[in-house]
Amino acid sequence: DTLWDLAIAEVEKRENPDDDVKQGEVWEKSMLFMGNKNGGKTTIILRCLEREETPKPTLALEYTFGRRARRHNTPKDIAHFWELGGGTSLLELIRIPITSHNIRSFSVVLVLDLSKPNELWTTMENLLQVTRNHVNKILAKLEKTNPEVAAELKQRMRNSLQRDHPDYELVDPFPIPLVIIGSKYDIFHEFDSELRKIISKTLRFVSHYYGASLVFTSKSEALLLKARVLINHLAFGYDKSKSVSVDPSKPLFIPAGLDSLSQIGPPPASDSDIGKMRANTPLELWKKVFEKTFPPKSSCDLQDTKDPAQDIQYAEYEVDVMRAQKNQELEQYKRNASKSWKEMDFDSD
């Protein structure tokens, strides 16, 4: 290598201190997109992959991938994109894409529909809680089989904040990288300004508390580009953005570690109301304040009860004919079984 080559390599190393991929080696990352049903997850994925396709409703758990080259004449890196459909109705499927084999290179994108604030906290809480519990189980196993990797993962998430950050001991980082996207900003922007402030402030706190990045987006190309910046950093190792937008009258854009509790301020409620709320953690207090303004829908209201087998977009003639035949056979079996039971002569002795 020439002196110039060594200088370039050193600069790149300093600019990407967390890039542990060797020169010429393929970077392989995985991401799980989850959130509100019809919240815009598929649209965001397609734009990140620069695909001009019409989004279709997601059935259960879907997969796609993208490939990008970091530099000219280098192998293309791979990003695996998983998407969980059905809102909060298919939580058990989260364990399929997140495994002990890919946990070091996995991240989560939570898409929350800003136009449905009454569903926001319940959706966020359920999805993040199940994901966190699953990841913690994987980490617990790794502590026994590969303690160095488990320790590395935990320390990496603590590093989402600098050690000299005033909130370093006050937050509880999510165990793997997390991006929170507030979708449908165009509808949200029409809300009353005070309601917008409550939602924005709450999501800022949650994101900061979990060591997550936060961005508001819509179908606008300019806003989708901001979401792509955060996602491409995790998926393909693109440069981190250092720009910040915290004005509640504008779309929020806050990369992980660039916010603070002092800038966010206290929960949006009077001191007397806060004093009456019994909460064991700061997160629980913010939840109570938020749900006082936006009473939550029950979990059963958020379940996806539609039978995908009846959805015309998944119609397949041969399969549907066979299914109908099997349903008829099942009904006939039930009738025959019912007759058999009735005709049986049970001995009373």
XYZ file of C-alpha atoms in Angstrom:
349
model
C 0.000 0.000 0.000
C 1.118 3.539 -0.717
C 1.210 6.212 1.962
C -1.908 7.717 0.371
C -3.780 4.372 0.624
C -2.839 4.065 4.287
C -4.018 7.627 4.941
C -7.392 6.940 3.280
C -7.833 3.720 5.275
C -7.026 5.520 8.522
C -9.573 8.288 7.826
C -12.275 5.739 6.992
C -11.472 3.816 10.160
C -11.854 6.967 12.270
C -15.108 7.947 10.557
C -16.553 4.458 11.062
C -15.223 3.252 14.449
C -17.996 0.656 14.783
C -17.332 -0.837 11.345
C -15.772 -4.182 12.215
C -16.050 -5.549 8.676
C -12.675 -6.217 7.057
C -11.755 -4.804 3.657
C -13.420 -6.855 0.919
C -15.654 -8.709 3.369
C -19.432 -8.599 2.860
C -21.426 -6.722 5.489
C -24.638 -8.601 6.295
C -27.322 -6.958 8.464
C -30.934 -7.750 9.370
C -33.859 -5.497 10.289
C -37.378 -6.161 11.548
C -40.065 -3.614 10.680
C -43.132 -3.696 12.926
C -45.862 -1.315 14.067
C -49.462 -0.284 13.454
C -51.473 -2.190 10.874
C -51.611 -0.086 7.690
C -49.045 2.249 9.206
C -46.832 2.495 6.129
C -44.113 -0.087 6.866
C -44.120 -1.570 3.351
C -43.938 1.866 1.725
C -40.900 2.782 3.826
C -39.115 -0.481 2.973
C -39.761 -0.062 -0.764
C -38.432 3.499 -0.740
C -35.324 2.444 1.206
C -34.668 -0.187 -1.452
C -35.538 2.307 -4.217
C -38.229 0.040 -5.645
C -41.062 1.571 -7.638
C -43.761 -0.888 -6.576
C -47.304 -0.464 -5.312
C -47.394 -1.541 -1.633
C -49.592 -4.523 -0.794
C -51.010 -5.505 2.608
C -48.520 -7.616 4.566
C -49.578 -11.143 5.442
C -48.039 -12.415 8.699
C -44.241 -12.164 8.308
C -42.701 -11.168 4.986
C -39.094 -10.994 3.806
C -37.102 -9.137 1.206
C -33.518 -7.968 0.871
C -31.345 -5.250 -0.610
C -27.742 -5.105 -1.831
C -25.404 -2.112 -1.919
C -21.675 -1.597 -2.480
C -19.914 0.607 0.062
C -17.231 1.630 -2.387
C -16.418 1.272 -6.054
C -15.303 -2.232 -7.076
C -16.155 -3.830 -3.717
C -18.532 -6.744 -2.977
C -22.127 -5.714 -2.374
C -23.312 -5.755 1.239
C -26.611 -7.460 2.048
C -29.464 -6.211 4.214
C -32.294 -8.570 5.174
C -35.640 -6.807 5.688
C -38.355 -8.585 7.677
C -41.828 -7.093 8.064
C -44.342 -8.147 10.710
C -47.940 -7.650 9.597
C -51.157 -7.558 11.591
C -50.195 -4.863 14.092
C -50.003 -6.571 17.492
C -51.913 -9.721 16.543
C -48.900 -11.835 15.504
C -46.402 -11.107 18.261
C -45.208 -14.717 18.500
C -43.680 -14.427 14.996
C -41.052 -11.973 16.269
C -38.872 -14.887 17.408
C -38.485 -16.183 13.822
C -36.204 -13.491 12.333
C -34.275 -12.646 15.547
C -31.922 -15.492 16.463
C -28.679 -16.035 18.349
C -26.910 -16.336 14.977
C -27.797 -12.818 13.771
C -28.339 -10.914 17.024
C -25.039 -9.009 16.635
C -26.182 -7.542 13.326
C -29.893 -7.113 14.031
C -31.909 -3.916 14.508
C -35.583 -3.009 14.873
C -37.664 -0.338 13.142
C -40.918 0.511 14.938
C -43.411 2.357 12.703
C -46.118 4.194 14.660
C -49.138 5.736 12.933
C -49.252 9.361 14.168
C -52.821 9.713 12.882
C -54.013 7.163 15.499
C -52.719 8.445 18.857
C -55.196 6.298 20.836
C -53.472 3.177 19.477
C -49.962 4.541 19.734
C -48.844 3.617 23.255
C -50.504 0.180 23.319
C -48.970 -0.774 19.967
C -45.543 0.510 20.965
C -45.579 -1.110 24.404
C -46.748 -4.543 23.234
C -44.336 -4.815 20.319
C -41.282 -3.519 22.171
C -41.985 -5.603 25.278
C -42.269 -8.888 23.371
C -39.193 -8.066 21.269
C -37.167 -7.095 24.320
C -38.137 -10.252 26.213
C -37.117 -12.408 23.231
C -33.783 -10.615 22.793
C -33.062 -10.869 26.528
C -33.624 -14.633 26.369
C -31.095 -14.864 23.543
C -28.612 -12.761 25.525
C -29.111 -14.949 28.604
C -28.191 -18.028 26.542
C -25.196 -16.236 25.018
C -23.899 -15.355 28.470
C -23.501 -19.082 29.053
C -22.251 -20.111 25.605
C -20.444 -16.976 24.396
C -20.112 -14.431 27.230
C -17.813 -12.146 25.218
C -20.471 -11.561 22.551
C -23.184 -10.969 25.171
C -20.990 -8.419 26.959
C -20.143 -6.724 23.653
C -23.833 -6.341 22.753
C -24.757 -4.875 26.131
C -21.865 -2.421 26.070
C -22.626 -1.379 22.507
C -26.128 -0.309 23.500
C -24.830 1.564 26.535
C -22.611 3.440 24.094
C -25.672 4.867 22.335
C -25.057 7.690 24.808
C -21.625 9.099 25.520
C -20.427 8.390 29.068
C -20.324 12.109 29.818
C -23.975 12.556 28.740
C -25.979 13.829 31.749
C -28.637 11.114 31.209
C -26.212 8.187 30.934
C -27.433 6.575 34.182
C -31.093 7.580 33.735
C -31.997 5.744 30.546
C -32.610 2.069 29.802
C -31.341 1.360 26.260
C -33.130 -1.195 24.122
C -30.926 -4.318 23.830
C -30.468 -3.925 20.048
C -30.450 -0.803 17.819
C -33.910 0.753 17.504
C -35.409 3.347 15.154
C -38.865 4.781 15.883
C -40.679 6.225 12.863
C -43.800 8.333 13.248
C -45.681 7.838 9.966
C -48.503 9.795 8.283
C -47.107 13.151 9.369
C -49.278 14.869 6.749
C -52.418 13.890 8.722
C -50.765 14.474 12.099
C -49.804 18.015 11.035
C -53.520 18.921 10.891
C -53.993 18.095 14.604
C -54.385 20.822 17.224
C -50.954 22.210 18.118
C -51.250 21.214 21.812
C -52.060 17.609 20.893
C -49.106 17.556 18.514
C -46.837 18.792 21.309
C -47.980 16.034 23.676
C -47.393 13.297 21.079
C -44.053 14.726 19.939
C -42.765 15.240 23.467
C -43.827 11.743 24.537
C -42.154 10.058 21.570
C -39.003 12.093 22.182
C -38.885 10.808 25.754
C -39.546 7.179 24.779
C -36.915 7.282 22.035
C -34.311 8.880 24.280
C -35.104 6.499 27.152
C -34.564 3.488 24.863
C -31.485 4.945 23.150
C -33.401 5.002 19.858
C -33.450 7.316 16.852
C -36.701 9.156 16.088
C -38.010 10.505 12.777
C -41.414 11.678 11.540
C -42.274 10.874 7.943
C -45.044 10.654 5.349
C -45.319 9.873 1.637
C -43.395 13.076 0.982
C -40.099 12.243 -0.732
C -38.202 14.746 1.430
C -39.442 13.161 4.679
C -38.941 9.600 3.409
C -35.346 10.546 2.627
C -34.761 11.377 6.291
C -36.086 7.980 7.360
C -33.861 6.330 4.756
C -30.798 8.023 6.266
C -31.376 6.331 9.633
C -32.289 2.966 8.128
C -29.398 2.919 5.648
C -26.956 3.599 8.472
C -28.057 0.417 10.250
C -28.624 -1.656 7.109
C -25.618 -0.688 5.002
C -23.265 1.218 7.293
C -23.844 4.603 5.660
C -22.656 7.662 7.556
C -24.600 8.721 10.625
C -26.552 11.948 10.376
C -25.700 14.595 12.953
C -28.541 16.974 12.091
C -31.345 17.406 14.644
C -34.878 18.831 14.418
C -36.834 19.088 17.695
C -39.324 21.831 16.788
C -42.825 20.341 17.501
C -44.275 22.424 14.640
C -42.007 20.572 12.199
C -41.236 16.880 11.523
C -38.936 15.532 14.254
C -35.546 14.100 13.331
C -33.350 13.033 16.246
C -30.575 10.430 15.789
C -29.884 8.261 18.846
C -27.941 9.991 21.609
C -28.545 13.558 20.429
C -31.475 14.419 22.725
C -31.603 14.990 26.487
C -34.138 14.919 29.311
C -33.453 18.591 30.059
C -34.359 19.561 26.474
C -37.436 17.319 26.435
C -38.704 18.669 29.751
C -41.232 17.145 32.186
C -44.358 15.196 31.149
C -47.054 17.510 29.682
C -49.301 17.707 32.778
C -49.764 19.968 35.781
C -47.753 19.333 38.955
C -50.959 18.458 40.835
C -51.950 15.844 38.219
C -48.461 14.336 38.215
C -48.540 14.191 42.013
C -51.728 12.109 41.918
C -50.304 9.575 39.453
C -48.715 6.535 41.001
C -45.811 5.428 38.832
C -42.786 3.285 39.634
C -40.658 4.381 36.673
C -40.340 7.508 34.499
C -41.669 5.506 31.539
C -44.779 4.542 33.507
C -45.357 8.186 34.475
C -45.163 9.327 30.839
C -47.575 6.541 29.892
C -50.163 7.692 32.433
C -49.872 11.314 31.318
C -50.146 10.387 27.632
C -53.115 8.065 28.120
C -54.983 10.711 30.085
C -55.200 12.748 26.870
C -55.401 9.751 24.518
C -57.302 6.896 26.232
C -55.991 3.646 24.733
C -57.914 1.146 22.701
C -57.931 -2.324 24.242
C -55.545 -4.915 22.831
C -58.434 -6.933 21.405
C -59.518 -3.876 19.373
C -56.075 -3.855 17.758
C -56.126 -7.524 16.803
C -56.346 -8.352 13.112
C -59.428 -10.595 12.955
C -59.684 -10.784 9.160
C -59.064 -14.294 7.812
C -56.316 -13.973 5.142
C -57.682 -17.115 3.472
C -60.694 -15.029 2.422
C -58.592 -12.194 0.994
C -58.918 -12.071 -2.795
C -55.311 -10.895 -3.258
C -54.134 -14.352 -2.122
C -56.634 -16.316 -4.218
C -55.288 -19.452 -5.929
C -57.879 -21.519 -7.770
C -56.439 -25.020 -7.186
C -55.710 -24.353 -3.522
C -59.129 -22.780 -2.915
C -60.953 -25.695 -4.573
C -59.048 -28.205 -2.450
C -59.693 -26.149 0.686
C -63.437 -26.065 -0.049
C -63.430 -29.838 -0.592
C -61.622 -30.450 2.701
C -64.052 -28.150 4.515
C -66.971 -30.206 3.146
C -65.274 -33.442 4.217
C -64.710 -31.996 7.689
C -68.363 -30.998 8.038
C -69.455 -34.490 6.894
C -67.084 -36.073 9.417
C -68.549 -33.920 12.205
C -72.115 -34.975 11.291
C -71.170 -38.673 11.141
C -69.306 -38.448 14.431
C -72.280 -36.744 16.046
C -74.628 -39.549 14.868
C -72.219 -42.207 16.120
C -72.131 -40.711 19.591
C -75.924 -40.459 19.754
C -76.366 -44.084 18.642
C -73.955 -45.459 21.213
C -75.652 -47.417 23.982
C -73.785 -46.605 27.171
C -74.058 -49.189 29.935
C -75.377 -47.481 33.043
C -73.697 -50.012 35.363
